[in-house]
Coordinates of C-alpha atoms in Angstrom, one line a residue:
Chain B
X1169 CA 26.9 -36.9 33.9
X1170 CA 26.2 -38.3 37.3
X1171 CA 28.2 -37.3 40.3
X1172 CA 29.9 -40.3 41.7
X1173 CA 27.9 -41.7 44.4
X1174 CA 29.6 -41.8 47.8
X1175 CA 26.7 -43.2 49.6
X1176 CA 27.9 -46.1 51.5
X1177 CA 25.8 -49.2 51.1
X1178 CA 23.4 -49.8 53.9
X1179 CA 23.5 -53.1 55.6
X1180 CA 21.4 -55.4 53.6
X1181 CA 18.3 -56.9 55.1
X1182 CA 16.9 -60.3 54.3
X1183 CA 13.7 -60.3 52.3
X1184 CA 10.7 -61.0 54.4
X1185 CA 9.3 -62.8 51.5
X1186 CA 9.5 -66.6 51.4
X1187 CA 7.7 -68.4 48.7
X1188 CA 5.7 -71.3 50.1
X1189 CA 5.8 -73.8 47.3
X1190 CA 4.0 -77.0 48.0
X1191 CA 4.4 -79.7 45.5
X1192 CA 1.6 -82.1 45.4
X1193 CA 3.1 -85.5 45.8
X1194 CA 0.4 -87.1 43.6
X1195 CA 1.5 -84.8 40.8
X1196 CA 4.9 -86.4 40.4
X1197 CA 3.7 -89.9 40.7
X1198 CA 0.8 -90.9 38.6
X1199 CA 0.7 -94.4 39.9
X1200 CA 1.5 -95.2 43.5
X1201 CA 3.3 -98.4 42.8
X1202 CA 5.3 -97.3 39.7
X1203 CA 7.2 -94.0 39.3
X1204 CA 6.6 -92.4 35.8
X1205 CA 9.6 -91.3 33.7
X1206 CA 9.5 -87.8 32.3
X1207 CA 11.4 -86.3 29.5
X1208 CA 13.5 -83.2 30.4
X1209 CA 11.1 -81.1 28.5
X1210 CA 8.1 -82.5 30.2
X1211 CA 9.8 -81.8 33.5
X1212 CA 10.6 -78.3 32.7
X1213 CA 7.0 -77.7 31.4
X1214 CA 5.8 -79.2 34.6
X1215 CA 8.0 -77.0 36.7
X1216 CA 7.0 -74.0 34.6
X1217 CA 3.3 -74.7 35.2
X1218 CA 3.9 -75.2 38.8
X1219 CA 6.0 -72.2 39.5
X1220 CA 4.2 -69.7 37.3
X1221 CA 0.9 -71.0 38.5
X1222 CA 1.7 -71.2 42.2
X1223 CA 4.1 -68.3 42.8
X1224 CA 2.6 -65.6 40.5
X1225 CA 3.3 -61.9 41.4
X1226 CA 5.7 -61.2 44.2
X1227 CA 7.4 -58.2 45.9
X1228 CA 11.1 -58.6 46.5
X1229 CA 13.7 -56.5 48.2
X1230 CA 17.4 -56.8 47.4
X1231 CA 20.5 -55.3 45.9
X1232 CA 21.1 -55.0 42.2
X1233 CA 24.2 -56.7 40.8
X1234 CA 25.5 -57.6 37.3
X1235 CA 23.2 -54.9 36.0
X1236 CA 23.2 -54.8 32.2
X1237 CA 21.1 -52.5 30.0
X1238 CA 20.9 -54.6 26.8
X1239 CA 21.0 -52.8 23.4
X1240 CA 17.4 -54.1 23.0
X1241 CA 16.5 -51.8 25.9
X1242 CA 15.8 -54.6 28.3
X1243 CA 17.5 -54.7 31.7
X1244 CA 19.2 -57.9 32.9
X1245 CA 20.4 -58.1 36.4
X1246 CA 20.5 -60.2 39.6
X1247 CA 18.8 -59.4 42.8
X1248 CA 20.7 -60.5 45.8
X1249 CA 21.0 -60.3 49.5
X1250 CA 23.7 -61.6 51.8
X1251 CA 22.6 -65.2 51.4
X1252 CA 21.0 -65.6 48.1
X1253 CA 20.4 -64.3 44.7
X1254 CA 17.9 -64.6 41.8
X1255 CA 18.2 -63.6 38.1
X1256 CA 15.8 -60.9 37.0
X1257 CA 14.8 -59.2 33.8
X1258 CA 12.9 -55.9 33.2
X1259 CA 11.6 -55.3 29.7
X1260 CA 12.0 -52.0 28.0
X1261 CA 8.3 -51.2 28.2
X1262 CA 8.5 -51.4 31.9
X1263 CA 11.9 -49.9 32.6
X1264 CA 11.2 -46.8 30.5
X1265 CA 9.0 -45.6 33.2
X1266 CA 11.8 -45.6 35.9
X1267 CA 12.5 -42.3 37.5
X1268 CA 16.0 -43.4 38.5
X1269 CA 19.0 -45.1 36.9
X1270 CA 19.5 -48.5 38.3
X1271 CA 23.1 -49.3 39.2
X1272 CA 25.0 -52.2 40.8
X1273 CA 24.8 -52.0 44.5
X1274 CA 21.6 -50.1 44.6
X1275 CA 19.0 -51.5 47.0
X1276 CA 15.6 -51.7 45.5
X1277 CA 12.2 -53.1 46.0
X1278 CA 10.6 -54.6 42.9
X1279 CA 7.5 -56.3 41.8
X1280 CA 7.5 -59.2 39.4
X1281 CA 6.4 -62.7 38.5
X1282 CA 8.5 -65.9 38.4
X1283 CA 8.9 -67.2 34.9
X1284 CA 10.6 -70.4 33.8
X1285 CA 12.8 -70.4 30.7
X1286 CA 12.3 -74.0 29.5
X1287 CA 15.2 -74.3 27.0
X1288 CA 17.7 -73.6 29.8
X1289 CA 15.8 -74.8 32.7
X1290 CA 16.2 -71.7 34.7
X1291 CA 13.8 -69.4 36.3
X1292 CA 13.9 -65.7 36.8
X1293 CA 12.0 -62.7 38.1
X1294 CA 10.2 -60.8 35.4
X1295 CA 10.0 -57.2 36.9
X1296 CA 7.4 -54.7 36.0
X1297 CA 8.1 -52.2 38.8
X1298 CA 11.2 -51.1 40.6
X1299 CA 11.8 -48.5 43.3
X1300 CA 14.9 -47.6 45.2
X1301 CA 14.7 -48.5 48.8
X1302 CA 13.8 -45.4 50.9
X1303 CA 12.3 -43.6 48.0
X1304 CA 8.9 -44.0 49.4
X1305 CA 9.9 -42.4 52.7
X1306 CA 11.8 -39.7 51.0
X1307 CA 9.0 -39.0 48.7
X1308 CA 6.7 -38.6 51.7
X1309 CA 9.1 -36.2 53.5
X1310 CA 9.4 -34.3 50.2
X1311 CA 5.7 -33.9 49.8
X1312 CA 5.2 -32.8 53.4
X1313 CA 7.9 -30.1 53.1
X1314 CA 6.5 -29.0 49.8
X1315 CA 3.0 -28.5 51.3
X1316 CA 4.4 -26.7 54.3
X1317 CA 6.5 -24.2 52.3
X1318 CA 3.8 -23.7 49.8
X1319 CA 1.3 -22.8 52.5
X1320 CA 3.8 -20.2 53.7
X1321 CA 3.7 -18.7 50.2
X1322 CA 7.3 -19.4 49.4
X1323 CA 6.5 -20.8 46.0
X1324 CA 4.3 -17.8 45.0
X1325 CA 5.1 -16.4 41.5
X1326 CA 4.6 -12.9 42.9
X1327 CA 7.6 -13.2 45.2
X1328 CA 9.9 -14.5 42.4
X1329 CA 12.4 -11.8 41.3
X1330 CA 13.1 -11.4 37.6
X1331 CA 16.4 -12.7 36.4
X1332 CA 18.5 -9.7 35.1
X1333 CA 18.5 -9.9 31.3
X1334 CA 22.1 -8.8 31.2
X1335 CA 24.0 -10.2 34.2
X1336 CA 27.6 -9.2 34.6
X1337 CA 28.6 -11.3 37.5
X1338 CA 27.3 -14.8 38.3
X1339 CA 27.9 -16.8 41.4
X1340 CA 27.7 -20.6 41.0
X1341 CA 27.1 -22.6 44.2
X1342 CA 28.0 -26.2 43.3
X1343 CA 30.7 -28.8 43.6
X1344 CA 34.0 -27.5 42.0
X1345 CA 34.7 -31.0 40.7
X1346 CA 31.3 -32.0 39.5
X1347 CA 29.8 -32.2 36.0
X1348 CA 27.6 -29.2 36.7
X1349 CA 30.3 -26.6 37.0
X1350 CA 32.0 -28.0 33.9
X1351 CA 28.8 -27.7 31.9
X1352 CA 28.1 -24.2 33.1
X1353 CA 31.6 -22.9 32.4
X1354 CA 31.5 -24.6 29.0
X1355 CA 28.3 -22.9 28.0
X1356 CA 29.3 -19.5 29.4
X1357 CA 32.7 -19.5 27.8
X1358 CA 31.1 -20.3 24.5
X1359 CA 28.2 -18.0 24.7
X1360 CA 29.0 -15.2 27.1
X1361 CA 32.7 -14.6 27.6
X1362 CA 32.0 -11.2 29.1
X1363 CA 30.2 -12.5 32.2
X1364 CA 32.2 -12.8 35.3
X1365 CA 31.8 -16.1 37.1
X1366 CA 32.6 -16.9 40.7
X1367 CA 32.4 -20.4 41.9
X1368 CA 31.4 -20.8 45.5
X1369 CA 32.4 -24.4 46.2
X1370 CA 30.4 -26.8 48.3
X1371 CA 29.6 -30.5 48.6
X1372 CA 26.3 -31.3 46.9
X1373 CA 25.5 -34.7 48.3
X1374 CA 25.7 -36.8 51.4
X1375 CA 25.4 -36.0 55.1
X1376 CA 25.3 -32.3 55.9
X1377 CA 25.4 -31.3 52.3
X1378 CA 22.3 -29.2 52.7
X1379 CA 23.9 -27.1 55.4
X1380 CA 27.0 -26.6 53.4
X1381 CA 25.0 -25.5 50.4
X1382 CA 23.1 -23.0 52.5
X1383 CA 26.3 -21.6 53.9
X1384 CA 27.8 -21.3 50.4
X1385 CA 24.7 -19.6 49.2
X1386 CA 24.8 -17.1 52.0
X1387 CA 28.5 -16.4 51.1
X1388 CA 27.5 -15.9 47.4
X1389 CA 25.0 -13.3 48.4
X1390 CA 27.7 -11.3 50.1
X1391 CA 30.0 -11.2 47.0
X1392 CA 30.3 -7.8 45.5
X1393 CA 28.5 -7.2 42.2
X1394 CA 26.8 -10.6 41.9
X1395 CA 23.5 -10.2 40.1
X1396 CA 22.5 -13.9 39.7
X1397 CA 23.3 -17.0 41.7
X1398 CA 23.0 -20.5 40.2
X1399 CA 22.7 -23.2 42.7
X1400 CA 22.7 -26.8 41.7
X1401 CA 24.4 -30.1 40.7
X1402 CA 24.3 -32.7 38.0
X1403 CA 22.1 -35.7 37.8
X1404 CA 22.1 -38.6 40.3
X1405 CA 19.9 -40.8 42.4
X1406 CA 17.1 -39.4 44.4
X1407 CA 19.4 -39.7 47.5
X1408 CA 22.2 -37.9 45.8
X1409 CA 19.9 -34.9 45.2
X1410 CA 18.1 -35.1 48.5
X1411 CA 20.1 -32.2 50.0
X1412 CA 18.2 -29.9 47.7
X1413 CA 15.0 -30.9 49.4
X1414 CA 16.2 -29.3 52.7
X1415 CA 14.0 -26.9 54.5
X1416 CA 16.8 -24.7 55.7
X1417 CA 18.3 -24.4 52.2
X1418 CA 14.9 -23.6 50.8
X1419 CA 14.4 -20.8 53.3
X1420 CA 18.0 -19.6 52.5
X1421 CA 17.1 -19.5 48.8
X1422 CA 13.9 -17.6 49.5
X1423 CA 15.7 -15.1 51.7
X1424 CA 18.5 -14.4 49.1
X1425 CA 18.6 -10.7 48.1
X1426 CA 19.9 -11.8 44.8
X1427 CA 17.9 -13.8 42.2
X1428 CA 18.6 -17.5 42.4
X1429 CA 18.4 -20.0 39.6
X1430 CA 18.1 -23.6 40.7
X1431 CA 19.7 -26.3 38.4
X1432 CA 19.4 -29.7 40.0
X1433 CA 19.9 -32.9 38.1
X1434 CA 18.0 -33.6 34.9
X1435 CA 14.8 -32.2 33.5
X1436 CA 12.7 -34.8 35.2
X1437 CA 14.2 -34.1 38.7
X1438 CA 12.2 -31.7 40.8
X1439 CA 13.5 -30.5 44.2
X1440 CA 12.2 -28.1 46.8
X1441 CA 15.0 -25.8 45.8
X1442 CA 13.4 -25.6 42.3
X1443 CA 10.1 -24.5 43.7
X1444 CA 11.6 -21.8 45.9
X1445 CA 14.1 -20.5 43.4
X1446 CA 13.3 -17.4 41.3
X1447 CA 13.8 -19.5 38.2
X1448 CA 14.1 -23.3 37.8
X1449 CA 16.5 -24.5 35.1
X1450 CA 16.0 -28.1 33.9
X1451 CA 19.8 -28.7 34.0
X1452 CA 22.9 -26.8 34.9
X1453 CA 23.7 -26.3 31.2
X1454 CA 20.2 -24.9 30.7
X1455 CA 20.8 -22.5 33.6
X1456 CA 24.0 -21.3 31.9
X1457 CA 22.2 -20.9 28.7
X1458 CA 19.5 -18.9 30.4
X1459 CA 21.9 -16.3 31.7
X1460 CA 24.1 -16.4 28.6
X1461 CA 21.1 -15.6 26.5
X1462 CA 21.5 -12.1 27.7
X1463 CA 24.9 -11.7 26.0
X1464 CA 24.7 -13.2 22.6
X1465 CA 21.0 -13.5 22.0
X1466 CA 20.4 -10.1 23.6
X1467 CA 22.8 -8.4 21.3
X1468 CA 21.1 -10.2 18.4
X1469 CA 17.8 -9.1 19.8
X1470 CA 19.0 -5.6 20.1
X1471 CA 20.3 -5.6 16.5
X1472 CA 17.1 -7.1 15.3
X1473 CA 15.1 -4.6 17.3
X1474 CA 17.3 -1.8 15.9
X1475 CA 16.7 -3.1 12.4
X1476 CA 13.0 -3.3 13.1
X1477 CA 13.0 0.2 14.5
X1478 CA 14.9 1.5 11.6
X1479 CA 12.7 -0.3 9.1
X1480 CA 9.5 0.8 10.8
X1481 CA 10.8 4.3 11.1
X1482 CA 11.7 4.3 7.4
X1483 CA 8.3 2.9 6.6
X1484 CA 6.6 5.5 8.6
X1485 CA 8.7 8.2 7.1
X1486 CA 8.0 6.9 3.6
X1487 CA 4.3 6.8 4.4
X1488 CA 4.3 10.3 5.8
X1489 CA 6.3 11.5 2.8
X1490 CA 3.9 9.9 0.4
X1491 CA 1.0 11.3 2.3
X1492 CA 2.5 14.8 2.2
X1493 CA 3.2 14.5 -1.5
X1494 CA -0.4 13.4 -2.0
X1495 CA -1.6 16.3 0.0
X1496 CA 0.6 18.9 -1.7
X1497 CA -0.5 17.5 -5.0
X1498 CA -4.0 18.1 -4.0
X1499 CA -3.0 21.5 -2.8
X1500 CA -2.0 22.3 -6.4
X1501 CA -5.6 21.5 -7.4
X1502 CA -7.0 24.9 -6.7
X1503 CA -4.5 26.3 -9.2
X1504 CA -5.7 23.8 -11.8
X1505 CA -9.2 24.6 -10.9
X1506 CA -8.5 28.3 -11.3
X1507 CA -7.2 27.5 -14.8
X1508 CA -10.3 25.6 -15.5
X1509 CA -12.5 28.4 -14.3
X1510 CA -10.4 30.9 -16.3
X1511 CA -11.0 28.8 -19.5
X1512 CA -14.7 28.5 -18.6
X1513 CA -15.0 32.3 -18.1
X1514 CA -13.2 32.9 -21.4
X1515 CA -15.4 30.5 -23.2
X1516 CA -18.5 32.1 -21.8
X1517 CA -17.3 35.5 -22.8
X1518 CA -16.6 34.3 -26.3
X1519 CA -20.0 32.8 -26.5
X1520 CA -21.5 35.9 -25.2
X1521 CA -19.8 38.0 -27.8
X1522 CA -20.8 35.6 -30.6
X1523 CA -24.4 35.6 -29.4
X1524 CA -24.5 39.3 -29.2
X1525 CA -22.9 39.6 -32.7
X1526 CA -25.5 37.3 -34.0
X1527 CA -28.3 39.3 -32.4
X1528 CA -26.9 42.4 -34.1
X1529 CA -26.1 40.7 -37.4
X1530 CA -29.6 39.2 -37.6
X1531 CA -31.2 42.6 -37.1
X1532 CA -28.8 44.3 -39.5
X1533 CA -29.7 41.8 -42.1
X1534 CA -33.3 42.4 -41.6
X1535 CA -32.9 46.1 -41.6
X1536 CA -31.0 45.9 -44.9
X1537 CA -33.7 43.7 -46.3
X1538 CA -36.4 46.2 -45.3
X1539 CA -34.3 49.1 -46.5
X1540 CA -34.0 47.5 -49.9
X1541 CA -37.7 46.9 -49.9
X1542 CA -38.3 50.5 -48.9
X1543 CA -36.0 51.9 -51.6
X1544 CA -34.1 55.1 -50.7
X1545 CA -34.2 58.4 -52.7
X1546 CA -30.7 57.8 -53.5
X1547 CA -31.7 54.6 -55.1
X1548 CA -34.4 56.4 -57.0
X1549 CA -32.0 59.0 -58.1
X1550 CA -29.5 56.4 -59.1
X1551 CA -32.2 54.5 -60.9
X1552 CA -33.5 57.6 -62.7
X1553 CA -29.9 58.5 -63.4
X1554 CA -29.4 55.1 -64.9
X1555 CA -32.7 55.4 -66.8
X1556 CA -31.7 58.8 -67.9
X1557 CA -28.4 57.7 -69.0
X1558 CA -30.1 54.9 -70.8
X1559 CA -32.6 57.1 -72.5
X1560 CA -30.0 59.6 -73.2
X1561 CA -27.9 57.0 -74.8
X1562 CA -30.9 55.9 -76.8
X1563 CA -32.0 59.3 -77.8
X1564 CA -28.4 60.1 -78.8
X1565 CA -28.4 57.1 -81.0
X1566 CA -31.7 57.9 -82.4
X1567 CA -30.7 61.5 -83.0
X1568 CA -27.5 60.5 -84.7
X1569 CA -29.5 58.1 -86.8
X1570 CA -32.0 60.7 -87.8
X1571 CA -29.2 63.1 -88.6
X1572 CA -27.6 60.5 -90.7
X1573 CA -30.9 59.9 -92.5
X1574 CA -31.5 63.6 -93.0
X1575 CA -28.0 63.9 -94.2
X1576 CA -28.5 61.2 -96.7
X1577 CA -31.8 62.8 -97.8
X1578 CA -30.1 66.1 -98.0
X1579 CA -27.4 64.8 -100.1
X1580 CA -30.0 63.1 -102.3
X1581 CA -32.0 66.3 -102.5
X1582 CA -28.9 68.2 -103.1
X1583 CA -28.0 66.0 -105.9
X1584 CA -31.4 66.4 -107.3
X1585 CA -31.1 70.1 -106.7
X1586 CA -27.8 70.2 -108.2
X1587 CA -29.0 68.5 -111.2
X1588 CA -31.7 71.1 -111.5
X1589 CA -29.4 73.9 -110.6
X1590 CA -29.6 77.1 -112.7
X1591 CA -26.0 77.3 -112.3
X1592 CA -25.8 74.5 -114.8
X1593 CA -27.8 76.7 -117.3
X1594 CA -25.6 79.7 -116.5
X1595 CA -22.6 77.7 -117.5
X1596 CA -24.1 77.3 -120.8
X1597 CA -24.1 81.2 -121.1
X1598 CA -27.3 82.1 -119.4
X1599 CA -27.4 84.5 -116.5
X1600 CA -29.8 84.9 -113.6
X1601 CA -31.1 88.3 -112.9
X1602 CA -32.3 89.0 -109.4
X1603 CA -33.7 92.1 -107.7
X1604 CA -33.5 91.9 -104.0
X1605 CA -32.9 88.2 -104.3
X1606 CA -36.1 87.9 -106.4
X1607 CA -35.6 86.3 -109.7
X1608 CA -36.7 88.6 -112.5
X1609 CA -38.7 86.7 -115.0
X1610 CA -40.6 89.6 -116.4
X1611 CA -39.7 93.1 -117.4
X1612 CA -42.7 94.3 -115.6
X1613 CA -41.0 93.5 -112.4
X1614 CA -38.5 96.3 -112.9
X1615 CA -38.4 99.9 -113.6
X1616 CA -35.8 102.2 -114.7
X1617 CA -33.1 102.8 -112.2
X1618 CA -33.6 99.5 -110.3
X1619 CA -30.4 97.7 -109.4
X1620 CA -30.2 94.2 -110.6
X1621 CA -27.9 91.4 -109.7
X1622 CA -26.7 89.4 -112.5
X1623 CA -25.3 86.1 -111.8
X1624 CA -22.9 84.6 -114.4
X1625 CA -21.1 81.2 -114.5
X1626 CA -18.0 83.1 -113.6
X1627 CA -18.8 85.8 -111.1
X1628 CA -21.6 88.3 -110.9
X1629 CA -22.5 91.8 -111.8
X1630 CA -24.6 94.5 -110.6
X1631 CA -26.4 96.5 -113.3
X1632 CA -28.7 99.5 -113.3
X1633 CA -31.9 99.3 -115.5
X1634 CA -31.8 101.6 -118.3
X1635 CA -34.8 100.8 -120.3
X1636 CA -37.8 98.5 -119.8
X1637 CA -39.4 96.9 -122.9
X1638 CA -42.5 95.0 -122.1
X1639 CA -43.2 92.1 -124.5
X1640 CA -46.2 89.9 -125.0
X1641 CA -45.8 86.4 -124.0
X1642 CA -46.4 83.8 -126.7
X1643 CA -47.4 80.3 -125.7
Chain A
X888 CA -22.5 38.1 -5.2
X889 CA -19.8 35.5 -4.9
X890 CA -17.7 34.1 -7.7
X891 CA -19.7 30.9 -8.2
X892 CA -23.0 32.9 -8.5
X893 CA -21.4 35.3 -10.9
X894 CA -20.2 32.5 -13.1
X895 CA -23.5 30.8 -12.9
X896 CA -25.3 34.0 -13.9
X897 CA -22.9 34.4 -16.8
X898 CA -23.7 30.9 -18.0
X899 CA -27.4 31.6 -17.7
X900 CA -27.0 34.8 -19.7
X901 CA -25.0 33.1 -22.5
X902 CA -27.6 30.3 -22.8
X903 CA -30.4 32.9 -23.0
X904 CA -28.5 34.8 -25.7
X905 CA -27.6 31.7 -27.7
X906 CA -31.3 30.9 -28.0
X907 CA -31.4 34.1 -30.0
X908 CA -35.1 34.9 -29.3
X909 CA -34.5 38.0 -27.3
X910 CA -35.3 41.5 -28.2
X911 CA -32.4 43.7 -29.1
X912 CA -32.8 45.9 -26.1
X913 CA -32.8 42.8 -23.8
X914 CA -29.9 41.3 -25.6
X915 CA -27.9 44.5 -25.2
X916 CA -28.8 44.6 -21.5
X917 CA -27.8 41.0 -21.0
X918 CA -24.7 41.4 -23.0
X919 CA -23.6 44.3 -20.9
X920 CA -24.3 42.4 -17.8
X921 CA -22.5 39.3 -19.1
X922 CA -19.4 41.3 -20.1
X923 CA -19.3 42.9 -16.7
X924 CA -19.7 39.6 -14.9
X925 CA -17.0 38.0 -17.0
X926 CA -14.6 40.8 -16.3
X927 CA -15.3 40.5 -12.6
X928 CA -14.8 36.7 -12.7
X929 CA -11.6 37.1 -14.5
X930 CA -10.1 39.5 -12.1
X931 CA -11.3 37.4 -9.2
X932 CA -9.5 34.4 -10.8
X933 CA -6.4 36.4 -11.3
X934 CA -6.3 37.3 -7.7
X935 CA -6.8 33.8 -6.6
X936 CA -4.1 32.5 -8.9
X937 CA -1.6 35.1 -7.6
X938 CA -2.4 34.1 -4.1
X939 CA -1.9 30.4 -4.9
X940 CA 1.4 31.1 -6.6
X941 CA 2.6 33.0 -3.6
X942 CA 1.5 30.3 -1.2
X943 CA 3.0 27.5 -3.4
X944 CA 6.4 29.1 -3.5
X945 CA 9.1 27.6 -1.3
X946 CA 12.2 29.2 0.0
X947 CA 15.7 27.7 0.0
X948 CA 15.1 25.8 3.2
X949 CA 12.0 24.2 1.8
X950 CA 9.7 26.3 4.0
X951 CA 6.7 27.6 2.3
X952 CA 6.7 31.3 1.8
X953 CA 3.7 33.2 3.1
X954 CA 3.0 36.8 3.0
X955 CA 0.0 39.1 3.4
X956 CA -1.9 39.0 0.2
X957 CA -3.2 42.1 -1.4
X958 CA -5.1 41.7 -4.6
X959 CA -3.7 43.8 -7.4
X960 CA -6.0 46.1 -9.2
X961 CA -6.2 44.9 -12.7

């Protein structure tokens, strides 16, 4: 992505370096009278020892040509001036450190050693350092300007304005034909179609480029609605990018009322414009990505934030709801406690009643016992009644028994009586004479006129005594 | 005397009575006191429960209903 170099080649100057190689004559001839014959190999070894031993490290200035970066990573090229050239190689380990891209026609100063490649019998410069010509001076000027502007406070972080997170209109100060604008437009059209882009065309290398860029930048600041300016170009040589190390341009950037993003060359390229700008982008593409971030990534961010907000809100709500539930549950507690107390009170009351009943019952029982022991009149009466009844029953029995006995006796006596009854005699024709129920056995018992009762077997008679005839008893 | 004290006293009375070593007169006195305490506790609990129920009730809008609480005479 390098902008084509329009720098005309400067007239080449001859190298000041001239290797003074003195060949000892006695080295080639061992014997003064007889020249020794060497093999090719011996000769080359000899030359190798000679060159590598004598020449050693050299600094050479010249123009690069036939430059080839081999797939191995090593550089092969020639170094030439108007009159001469020498083959050179720079191994990968050394060329990786280069801060520029060597190209044909570039004038460089390099450091190396002469080495001889025996199989081919050629020698070459083995480089370990390479620097574009003028780089040293430029570097010095760069450092001086950097110090100056820094001391003025132009690089201070405090004076850098924030890049709007959601730019709507970007002005791009760069070459309309360069790689930079292509890259920026690419990124923006892919990532932030909604952003309006205005290109303010300018040359970005060569004589007077710095002034042109300053003017273009000034113009960009006057455009309506621009909220970010990107100023920059694609990669190139240090000379190509030199216009961005211009003091006037630096001051113009610092004075811009609109935030400026610098995007010069590659990530490794630093310019004064980078230090002054409000934001340094490593490359133009990166600059575009920085502003495009606002569109796509910002909307993603917003969505994510919205989600987060929603989630955290939900979480908070859930937490509060749970807390409230917990609290209201605990609020119900007094009710439960009341029920417990109710039960406890009832229990106590029941126990109280039971205890009281027991107190009463125990005493009642004792009283009864005592009463029993004491014996009440009623009891006595009852007992006597019972006794009486008992005795009565017994006496009745006894009485009945004795009656029975008497009856039996009576009937026995009666039977006896009956057997001795006078009535039995009467039946045989005797009669019983009584006077006033007194049996008359003697005539002396009666006198004339007495009334006598005469009992017969059948009936009785009453008779009046007529005569009494007393008779002597004869035994 | 607050509720807790009353209930505590009631418990004390019940324990004393359950021992059963009191004179009848004392028992009667304690019993009378205990029944009185129990009745008071009960009515106090009723009041509290009514109050809680009132406070726990929620209207159609989910707002808790509150009103001035007047204990009923039981």
